[in-house]
Coordinates of N, CA, C and O in Angstrom, one line a residue:
M1 N 84.1 70.7 90.6 CA 84.4 71.9 89.7 C 85.8 72.1 90.6 O 86.2 72.7 91.5
N2 N 86.9 71.9 89.6 CA 88.4 72.4 89.9 C 88.7 73.6 89.5 O 89.2 73.9 88.3
I3 N 88.8 74.9 90.4 CA 89.4 76.2 89.8 C 90.8 76.5 90.7 O 91.2 75.9 91.5
C4 N 91.6 76.9 89.4 CA 92.9 77.0 89.8 C 93.0 78.6 89.0 O 92.4 79.0 88.3
L5 N 94.3 79.3 89.4 CA 94.8 80.2 89.0 C 96.1 80.1 88.2 O 97.0 79.3 88.8
T6 N 96.2 80.8 87.2 CA 97.3 80.3 86.4 C 98.2 81.7 86.0 O 97.4 82.6 85.3
P7 N 99.7 82.1 86.4 CA 100.0 83.6 86.2 C 99.8 83.4 84.4 O 100.0 82.5 83.6
I8 N 99.7 85.0 84.2 CA 99.3 85.4 82.8 C 101.0 85.8 82.6 O 101.3 86.7 83.3
D9 N 101.2 85.4 81.3 CA 102.2 86.1 80.7 C 101.9 87.0 79.4 O 101.7 86.3 78.6
S10 N 101.9 88.5 79.9 CA 101.2 89.3 79.0 C 101.9 89.4 77.5 O 101.0 90.0 76.8
D11 N 103.0 88.8 77.2 CA 103.5 89.0 76.1 C 103.1 87.4 75.1 O 102.5 87.8 74.4
L12 N 103.2 86.2 75.9 CA 102.5 85.0 75.3 C 101.3 85.0 75.2 O 100.7 84.5 74.3
D13 N 100.5 85.7 76.2 CA 99.1 85.5 76.3 C 98.1 86.7 75.7 O 97.1 86.9 75.8
S14 N 99.1 87.6 75.1 CA 98.4 88.9 74.6 C 97.0 88.7 73.6 O 96.0 89.1 73.9
E15 N 97.1 87.7 72.7 CA 96.1 87.3 71.7 C 94.8 86.8 72.7 O 93.6 87.2 72.4
N16 N 95.2 86.1 73.7 CA 94.3 85.6 74.5 C 93.5 86.6 75.2 O 92.2 86.3 75.3
I17 N 94.2 87.4 75.9 CA 93.5 88.3 76.5 C 92.8 89.1 75.9 O 91.7 89.5 76.1
V18 N 93.3 89.5 74.4 CA 92.4 90.4 73.8 C 91.2 89.6 73.4 O 90.1 90.3 73.7
E19 N 91.2 88.6 73.2 CA 90.1 87.7 72.5 C 88.9 87.5 73.8 O 88.0 87.6 73.7
F20 N 89.7 87.2 75.0 CA 88.7 87.2 76.1 C 88.1 88.9 76.3 O 86.8 88.6 76.7
L21 N 88.7 89.5 76.1 CA 88.5 91.0 76.6 C 87.1 91.5 76.0 O 86.1 92.1 76.0
I22 N 87.5 91.4 74.5 CA 86.4 91.7 73.2 C 85.2 90.7 73.3 O 84.2 91.1 72.9
G23 N 85.3 89.4 73.9 CA 84.4 88.4 73.7 C 83.4 88.5 74.9 O 82.5 87.5 75.0
N24 N 83.5 89.5 76.0 CA 82.7 89.2 76.9 C 82.1 90.9 77.5 O 82.7 91.5 76.9
Q25 N 81.2 90.7 78.0 CA 80.7 92.1 78.5 C 80.9 92.2 80.0 O 80.8 91.0 80.8
F26 N 81.3 93.1 80.6 CA 81.6 93.3 81.8 C 80.6 94.4 82.4 O 81.2 95.7 82.5
P27 N 79.6 94.2 82.8 CA 78.5 95.2 83.1 C 78.9 96.2 84.4 O 78.0 97.3 84.5
Y28 N 79.8 95.9 85.1 CA 80.2 96.7 86.4 C 81.3 97.3 86.1 O 81.7 97.6 87.1
H29 N 82.1 97.4 84.8 CA 83.2 97.8 84.7 C 82.9 99.2 84.1 O 82.0 99.5 83.6
V30 N 83.7 100.4 83.9 CA 83.8 101.4 83.2 C 83.4 101.2 82.1 O 82.5 102.2 81.4
V31 N 84.2 100.3 81.3 CA 83.8 100.0 79.7 C 83.4 98.6 80.0 O 84.0 97.9 80.1
E32 N 82.2 98.4 79.6 CA 81.4 97.4 79.5 C 81.6 96.2 78.5 O 81.7 95.1 78.7
Q33 N 82.0 96.7 77.4 CA 81.9 96.1 76.3 C 83.3 96.7 75.7 O 83.2 97.4 74.5
P34 N 84.7 95.9 75.8 CA 85.7 96.7 75.2 C 85.8 96.3 73.4 O 85.4 95.1 73.4
A35 N 86.0 97.1 72.9 CA 86.4 97.2 71.5 C 87.7 96.6 71.1 O 88.4 96.8 72.2
E36 N 88.2 96.0 70.2 CA 89.4 95.4 70.0 C 90.6 96.4 70.5 O 91.6 96.4 71.1
E37 N 90.5 97.9 69.7 CA 91.3 98.8 70.1 C 91.6 99.2 71.5 O 92.4 99.4 71.8
D38 N 90.3 99.1 72.1 CA 90.4 99.4 73.6 C 91.2 98.4 74.6 O 91.8 98.7 75.1
A39 N 90.8 96.9 74.0 CA 91.4 95.9 74.7 C 92.9 95.8 74.2 O 93.9 95.7 75.3
R40 N 93.4 96.4 73.3 CA 95.0 96.0 72.7 C 95.6 97.6 73.6 O 96.7 97.3 73.9
A41 N 94.9 98.5 73.6 CA 95.4 99.8 74.4 C 95.6 99.2 75.9 O 96.6 99.7 76.5
F42 N 94.5 98.6 76.2 CA 94.4 98.4 77.8 C 95.9 97.3 78.1 O 96.6 97.4 79.0
L43 N 96.0 96.6 77.2 CA 97.2 95.4 77.1 C 98.5 96.3 77.0 O 99.7 96.0 77.9
A44 N 98.5 97.3 76.2 CA 99.7 97.9 75.9 C 100.0 98.8 76.9 O 101.5 99.1 77.4
S45 N 99.1 99.4 77.9 CA 99.3 99.9 79.0 C 100.1 99.3 80.2 O 100.7 99.8 81.1
G46 N 100.4 98.0 79.9 CA 101.2 97.0 81.0 C 100.5 96.6 81.8 O 101.0 96.0 83.1
V47 N 99.2 96.7 82.2 CA 98.3 96.3 83.2 C 98.3 95.1 83.3 O 97.9 94.6 84.7
F48 N 98.9 93.9 82.7 CA 98.7 93.0 82.8 C 100.3 92.3 83.2 O 100.4 91.1 83.2
S49 N 101.3 93.0 83.1 CA 102.5 92.9 83.3 C 103.4 92.8 84.8 O 102.9 93.9 85.3
R50 N 104.1 92.1 85.1 CA 104.9 91.8 86.1 C 106.0 92.8 85.8 O 106.6 93.2 84.9
P51 N 106.6 93.2 87.0 CA 106.4 93.0 88.6 C 105.2 93.8 89.1 O 104.4 93.9 90.0
E52 N 104.9 95.0 88.3 CA 104.0 95.9 88.7 C 102.5 95.4 88.9 O 101.8 95.7 90.0
N53 N 102.3 94.2 88.1 CA 100.9 93.3 88.3 C 100.8 92.2 88.4 O 102.4 91.6 88.0
A54 N 100.1 91.4 89.3 CA 100.0 90.2 89.2 C 98.9 89.5 88.6 O 97.8 89.4 89.3
A55 N 98.7 89.0 87.3 CA 97.5 88.7 86.8 C 97.3 87.1 86.6 O 98.5 86.5 86.1
F56 N 96.3 86.6 86.7 CA 95.9 85.2 86.6 C 95.0 84.6 85.7 O 94.0 85.5 85.6
W57 N 95.0 83.7 85.0 CA 93.9 83.2 84.3 C 93.0 82.7 85.4 O 93.7 81.6 86.3
I58 N 91.6 82.4 85.3 CA 91.0 81.7 86.4 C 90.3 80.6 85.3 O 89.9 80.7 84.2
Q59 N 90.8 79.4 85.8 CA 90.7 78.3 84.8 C 89.7 77.3 85.8 O 90.1 76.8 87.1
I60 N 88.7 76.7 84.9 CA 87.9 75.4 85.7 C 88.7 74.3 84.7 O 88.3 74.2 83.3
D61 N 89.1 73.0 85.3 CA 89.6 72.1 84.6 C 90.1 72.5 83.3 O 90.0 71.8 82.3
S62 N 91.2 73.2 83.5 CA 92.0 73.8 82.2 C 91.2 74.8 81.5 O 92.0 75.3 80.1
K63 N 90.3 75.0 81.3 CA 89.3 75.9 80.6 C 89.7 77.3 81.1 O 89.0 77.6 82.2
R64 N 89.8 78.4 80.4 CA 90.0 79.8 80.9 C 88.8 80.4 81.1 O 88.1 80.5 79.8
V65 N 88.3 80.6 82.1 CA 86.9 81.4 82.2 C 86.8 83.0 82.7 O 86.0 83.4 83.2
G66 N 88.1 83.5 83.0 CA 88.1 84.7 83.9 C 89.5 85.3 84.1 O 90.7 84.5 83.8
I67 N 89.9 86.4 84.6 CA 91.0 87.0 84.8 C 90.7 87.4 86.1 O 89.9 88.2 86.6
I68 N 91.7 87.2 87.1 CA 91.8 88.1 88.0 C 93.0 89.0 88.2 O 94.2 88.2 87.9
N69 N 93.4 90.1 88.4 CA 94.6 90.8 88.4 C 94.7 91.8 89.6 O 93.6 92.5 89.9
F70 N 95.7 91.5 90.4 CA 96.2 92.5 91.4 C 97.2 93.6 91.0 O 98.1 93.2 90.4
Q71 N 96.6 94.8 90.6 CA 97.5 95.8 89.9 C 98.2 96.8 91.0 O 97.8 96.8 92.4
D72 N 99.2 97.4 90.7 CA 100.0 98.1 91.6 C 100.7 97.4 92.7 O 100.8 97.9 93.8
M73 N 101.1 96.4 92.3 CA 101.5 95.3 93.4 C 103.1 96.4 93.9 O 103.1 96.1 95.1
L74 N 103.5 97.3 93.3 CA 105.0 97.5 93.8 C 104.5 98.8 94.6 O 105.4 99.0 95.7
D75 N 103.5 99.4 95.1 CA 103.3 100.3 96.1 C 103.0 99.9 97.1 O 102.6 100.2 98.3
G76 N 102.7 98.2 97.2 CA 102.5 97.6 98.8 C 101.0 97.5 99.0 O 100.4 97.0 100.0
N77 N 100.3 98.0 98.2 CA 98.6 98.0 98.3 C 97.7 97.6 96.9 O 97.5 98.4 96.5
P78 N 98.1 96.3 96.6 CA 97.5 96.2 95.5 C 95.7 96.4 95.1 O 95.1 96.1 96.1
M79 N 95.3 96.5 94.2 CA 94.1 96.7 93.8 C 93.3 95.3 93.0 O 94.3 95.2 92.1
I80 N 92.3 95.3 93.0 CA 91.7 94.0 92.7 C 91.1 94.0 91.3 O 90.1 95.1 91.2
D81 N 91.3 93.3 89.9 CA 90.3 93.7 89.0 C 89.8 92.3 88.6 O 91.0 91.4 88.2
I82 N 88.4 91.9 88.5 CA 88.3 90.5 88.4 C 87.3 90.6 87.2 O 86.0 91.4 87.3
R83 N 87.4 89.6 86.4 CA 86.6 89.5 85.2 C 86.3 88.1 84.7 O 87.2 87.3 84.5
L84 N 84.9 87.7 84.7 CA 84.4 86.4 84.4 C 83.6 86.3 83.1 O 82.9 87.3 82.6
D85 N 84.0 85.3 82.6 CA 83.3 85.0 81.3 C 81.6 85.0 81.9 O 81.1 84.7 82.7
G86 N 80.7 85.8 80.9 CA 79.4 85.8 81.2 C 78.7 84.6 81.6 O 77.9 84.6 82.5
Q87 N 79.0 83.6 81.2 CA 78.5 82.3 81.0 C 78.9 81.4 82.7 O 78.3 80.7 83.0
C88 N 79.9 82.1 83.2 CA 80.4 81.6 84.4 C 80.4 82.5 85.6 O 80.4 82.2 86.7
R89 N 79.3 83.5 85.6 CA 78.8 84.2 86.7 C 77.8 83.6 87.4 O 76.9 82.9 86.8
G90 N 77.7 83.9 88.9 CA 76.6 83.3 89.4 C 76.8 82.0 90.0 O 75.9 81.5 90.5
K91 N 77.9 81.5 89.8 CA 78.4 80.0 90.2 C 79.6 79.9 91.1 O 79.7 78.7 91.7
G92 N 79.9 80.8 92.0 CA 80.6 80.7 93.0 C 82.1 81.0 92.4 O 83.1 80.8 93.5
I93 N 82.6 80.9 91.4 CA 84.1 81.1 91.0 C 84.5 82.1 91.1 O 85.6 82.3 91.4
G94 N 83.9 83.3 91.1 CA 84.5 84.7 91.7 C 85.1 84.6 93.0 O 86.2 85.0 93.5
A95 N 84.0 84.0 94.2 CA 84.5 83.9 95.3 C 85.9 83.1 95.5 O 86.7 83.3 96.2
I96 N 85.7 82.1 95.0 CA 87.0 81.1 95.1 C 88.1 81.9 94.5 O 89.1 81.4 95.1
A97 N 88.2 82.1 93.5 CA 89.2 83.0 92.7 C 89.4 84.0 93.7 O 91.0 84.4 93.8
L98 N 88.8 84.6 94.2 CA 89.5 85.9 95.2 C 90.4 85.4 96.1 O 91.1 85.8 96.7
G99 N 89.5 84.2 97.0 CA 90.0 83.4 98.0 C 91.5 83.1 97.6 O 92.5 83.1 98.3
V100 N 91.4 82.4 96.9 CA 92.7 81.6 96.2 C 93.6 82.8 96.0 O 94.9 82.7 96.1
G101 N 93.5 83.7 95.1 CA 94.2 85.0 94.7 C 94.7 85.5 95.9 O 96.0 86.0 96.0
T102 N 94.1 85.9 96.9 CA 94.3 86.7 98.1 C 95.2 86.0 98.6 O 96.6 86.3 99.2
S103 N 95.1 84.6 99.0 CA 96.2 83.8 99.6 C 97.7 83.7 99.0 O 98.8 83.7 99.7
C104 N 97.6 83.7 97.7 CA 98.5 83.6 96.8 C 99.2 84.7 97.1 O 100.5 84.9 97.1
I105 N 98.7 86.1 97.1 CA 99.4 87.3 97.1 C 100.0 87.4 98.5 O 101.1 87.8 98.6
F106 N 99.3 87.2 99.5 CA 99.8 87.2 100.7 C 101.0 86.5 101.1 O 102.0 86.8 101.5
T107 N 100.8 85.2 100.4 CA 102.1 83.9 100.9 C 103.0 84.5 100.0 O 104.4 84.3 100.7
E108 N 102.9 85.0 98.7 CA 104.5 85.1 97.9 C 104.9 86.5 98.1 O 105.7 86.8 97.4
N109 N 104.2 87.5 98.9 CA 104.7 88.8 98.8 C 104.5 89.5 100.3 O 103.8 89.8 100.9
P110 N 105.6 88.9 101.2 CA 105.5 89.3 102.7 C 105.6 90.8 102.8 O 105.1 91.1 103.8
N111 N 105.6 91.6 101.9 CA 105.6 93.0 102.1 C 104.4 93.6 101.7 O 104.2 94.8 102.0
I112 N 103.4 92.7 101.2 CA 101.8 93.4 101.3 C 101.3 93.1 102.6 O 101.2 91.8 102.9
D113 N 100.8 94.1 103.1 CA 99.8 93.9 104.1 C 98.5 94.3 103.8 O 97.6 94.2 105.0
R114 N 98.3 94.9 102.9 CA 96.6 95.2 102.5 C 96.4 94.8 101.2 O 97.2 95.1 100.3
I115 N 95.3 94.5 100.3 CA 94.5 94.3 99.3 C 93.3 94.8 99.3 O 92.4 94.9 100.1
E116 N 93.1 95.6 98.1 CA 92.0 96.3 98.1 C 91.1 96.3 96.6 O 91.7 96.0 95.6
G117 N 89.9 96.4 96.8 CA 89.2 96.4 95.6 C 87.8 97.4 95.7 O 87.3 97.7 96.8
N118 N 87.5 98.0 94.6 CA 86.4 99.0 94.4 C 85.2 98.5 93.5 O 85.7 97.5 92.7
T119 N 84.0 98.7 93.9 CA 83.1 98.2 93.1 C 81.8 99.4 92.8 O 81.8 100.1 93.9
R120 N 81.0 99.2 92.0 CA 79.7 100.2 92.2 C 78.8 99.6 93.1 O 78.8 98.3 93.5
I121 N 78.1 100.4 93.6 CA 77.0 100.3 94.6 C 76.1 99.1 94.1 O 75.7 98.5 95.1
D122 N 76.0 99.0 93.0 CA 74.8 98.1 92.5 C 75.5 96.4 92.2 O 74.4 95.7 91.9
N123 N 76.7 96.5 92.3 CA 77.4 95.1 92.2 C 77.3 94.5 93.4 O 78.2 94.3 93.9
E124 N 76.0 93.7 93.9 CA 75.8 93.1 94.8 C 76.6 91.9 95.1 O 76.9 91.5 96.1
A125 N 76.6 91.2 93.8 CA 77.4 89.9 93.9 C 79.0 90.1 94.2 O 79.4 89.6 95.1
M126 N 79.8 91.4 93.4 CA 81.2 91.3 93.9 C 81.1 91.9 95.5 O 82.2 91.6 96.2
R127 N 80.4 92.6 96.0 CA 80.2 93.0 97.3 C 80.3 91.7 98.3 O 80.6 91.7 99.2
R128 N 79.3 90.9 97.7 CA 79.1 89.3 98.6 C 80.3 88.8 98.5 O 80.7 88.1 99.4
I129 N 81.0 88.9 97.4 CA 82.4 88.1 97.2 C 83.3 88.7 98.2 O 84.2 88.0 99.0
F130 N 83.5 89.9 98.3 CA 84.5 90.4 98.9 C 84.3 90.1 100.4 O 85.2 89.7 101.3
T131 N 83.0 90.3 101.2 CA 82.8 90.2 102.4 C 83.0 88.7 102.5 O 83.4 88.3 103.7
K132 N 82.7 87.7 101.8 CA 82.8 86.3 102.0 C 84.3 85.8 102.1 O 84.3 85.1 102.9
N133 N 85.0 86.6 101.4 CA 86.5 86.3 101.7 C 87.4 87.1 103.0 O 88.6 87.4 102.8
G134 N 86.5 87.8 103.7 CA 87.0 88.6 104.7 C 87.5 90.1 104.4 O 88.2 90.8 105.4
Y135 N 87.0 90.4 103.1 CA 87.5 91.8 103.0 C 86.0 92.6 103.6 O 85.1 92.3 103.8
V136 N 86.6 93.9 104.2 CA 86.0 94.9 104.9 C 85.6 96.0 104.3 O 86.4 96.8 103.5
K137 N 84.3 96.5 104.2 CA 83.8 97.9 103.4 C 84.6 98.7 104.3 O 84.4 99.1 105.6
E138 N 85.5 99.7 103.6 CA 86.1 100.6 104.2 C 85.8 102.2 103.7 O 86.1 103.2 104.4
A139 N 85.2 101.9 102.6 CA 84.8 103.7 101.9 C 83.7 103.4 101.2 O 83.2 102.5 100.5
H140 N 83.0 104.5 101.1 CA 81.7 104.8 100.2 C 82.1 106.0 99.7 O 81.8 107.3 100.2
Y141 N 82.0 106.1 98.4 CA 82.2 107.5 97.4 C 81.0 107.6 96.8 O 80.8 107.0 95.8
R142 N 80.3 109.0 97.1 CA 79.1 109.0 96.5 C 79.5 109.7 95.0 O 80.2 110.3 94.8
D143 N 78.6 109.2 94.3 CA 78.8 109.4 92.8 C 80.3 109.3 92.4 O 80.6 110.1 91.2
G144 N 81.0 108.1 92.6 CA 82.1 107.8 92.6 C 82.6 107.1 91.4 O 83.8 106.7 91.1
W145 N 81.7 106.5 90.6 CA 81.8 105.8 89.6 C 80.9 106.1 88.4 O 79.6 106.4 88.4
R146 N 81.8 106.6 87.4 CA 81.5 107.1 86.0 C 80.9 105.9 85.5 O 81.3 104.7 85.3
V147 N 79.6 106.3 84.7 CA 78.7 105.2 84.0 C 78.5 105.8 82.6 O 77.9 106.7 82.4
E148 N 79.1 105.0 81.4 CA 78.7 105.7 80.5 C 77.3 106.0 80.1 O 76.4 105.1 80.1
G149 N 77.0 106.9 79.6 CA 75.5 107.4 79.3 C 74.4 107.4 80.3 O 73.4 107.4 79.9
A150 N 75.1 107.5 81.4 CA 74.0 107.4 82.6 C 74.6 108.5 83.8 O 75.8 108.7 83.5
M151 N 74.0 108.7 84.8 CA 74.4 109.3 86.0 C 75.5 108.7 86.7 O 75.1 107.3 86.8
P152 N 76.3 109.2 87.1 CA 77.2 108.4 88.1 C 76.6 107.7 89.4 O 75.8 108.2 89.6
L153 N 77.5 106.6 89.7 CA 77.0 105.7 90.8 C 77.8 105.7 91.9 O 79.0 106.2 91.6
D154 N 77.4 105.3 92.9 CA 78.2 105.7 94.2 C 79.1 104.2 94.0 O 78.9 103.4 93.5
S155 N 80.5 104.3 94.5 CA 81.5 103.4 94.6 C 81.7 102.7 96.0 O 81.8 103.9 96.9
V156 N 82.2 101.7 96.2 CA 82.5 101.3 97.7 C 83.6 100.5 97.5 O 84.2 99.8 96.3
S157 N 84.4 100.7 98.5 CA 85.8 100.4 98.6 C 85.9 99.2 99.9 O 85.3 99.3 100.9
Y158 N 86.5 97.8 99.4 CA 86.8 96.8 100.5 C 88.2 96.6 100.4 O 88.9 96.6 99.5
A159 N 88.6 96.1 101.6 CA 90.3 95.7 101.8 C 90.0 94.7 102.9 O 89.1 94.3 103.5
I160 N 91.1 93.9 102.6 CA 91.5 92.8 103.8 C 92.9 93.4 103.9 O 93.8 93.6 103.1
I161 N 93.2 93.0 105.4 CA 94.7 93.2 106.0 C 95.4 92.1 106.3 O 94.6 90.9 106.7
R162 N 96.6 92.0 106.2 CA 97.2 90.7 106.2 C 97.1 89.7 107.7 O 96.6 88.6 107.7
R163 N 96.8 90.6 108.9 CA 96.8 90.1 110.1 C 95.3 89.4 109.8 O 94.9 88.4 110.6
D164 N 94.3 90.2 109.5 CA 92.9 89.4 109.1 C 92.9 88.1 108.6 O 92.3 87.2 108.9
W165 N 93.5 88.2 107.5 CA 93.7 86.9 106.4 C 94.5 86.0 107.3 O 94.0 84.5 107.3
M166 N 95.6 86.1 108.2 CA 96.1 85.1 108.8 C 95.6 84.7 110.2 O 95.2 83.3 110.5
T167 N 94.6 85.4 110.7 CA 94.0 84.9 112.0 C 92.5 84.3 111.8 O 91.9 83.8 112.4
G168 N 91.8 84.9 110.4 CA 90.4 84.7 110.0 C 89.6 85.5 111.0 O 88.3 85.2 110.9
V169 N 90.3 86.7 111.6 CA 89.2 87.3 112.5 C 89.1 88.8 111.7 O 90.5 89.4 111.4
V170 N 88.1 89.2 111.2 CA 87.9 90.4 110.6 C 88.0 91.5 111.9 O 87.1 91.6 112.5
T171 N 89.1 92.6 111.4 CA 89.1 93.6 112.3 C 88.1 94.8 111.7 O 88.3 95.2 110.6
P172 N 87.2 95.2 112.3 CA 86.2 96.2 112.1 C 86.8 97.5 111.7 O 87.7 97.8 112.4
V173 N 86.1 98.5 110.9 CA 86.4 99.7 110.7 C 85.9 100.6 111.9 O 84.8 100.6 112.4
N174 N 86.9 101.4 112.5 CA 86.5 102.4 113.4 C 85.9 103.4 113.0 O 86.6 104.6 112.8
W175 N 84.7 103.5 112.7 CA 84.0 104.8 112.1 C 83.8 106.1 113.0 O 83.8 107.2 112.4
N176 N 84.1 106.0 114.3 CA 84.0 107.0 115.1 C 85.3 107.8 115.4 O 85.2 108.4 116.6
S177 N 86.5 107.3 115.2 CA 87.8 108.2 115.3 C 87.9 109.0 114.7 O 87.4 109.4 113.4

């Protein structure tokens, strides 16, 4: 399986982005099944546009199977959004994509020293992907994730810092200071 990341051009790829978003369900995102108008509004908000964001297609042998987006690049602390085609989940693709994407962001952006991602407490697969790639749980927000039609769930935040990425040594959080 040859997984690569290809930069998204939000203008040229707009219809493909909309098609991907409305053609999949994202059970651990705030909007699980985007309608076309939601996807177009999301796209129009600039969330896939450079330089504020670094969005990539996740591809397997040139087939687009997902999107990884590093948002808020200009503030020096990008946030990760990963979305995979439902048929591609559970196969290790997200873990590889996050590893490649993290290396890409740190290599191409010397001003970025930290990358962060949030997920719901019940998204065990994403939590394993973060840990596998050297990300450390830094926060736990009680009832921090709004769930449509249900009670809120806890949200957890993971991050990797440049020196951990460079050395391969995870710096633990000092919870007692």
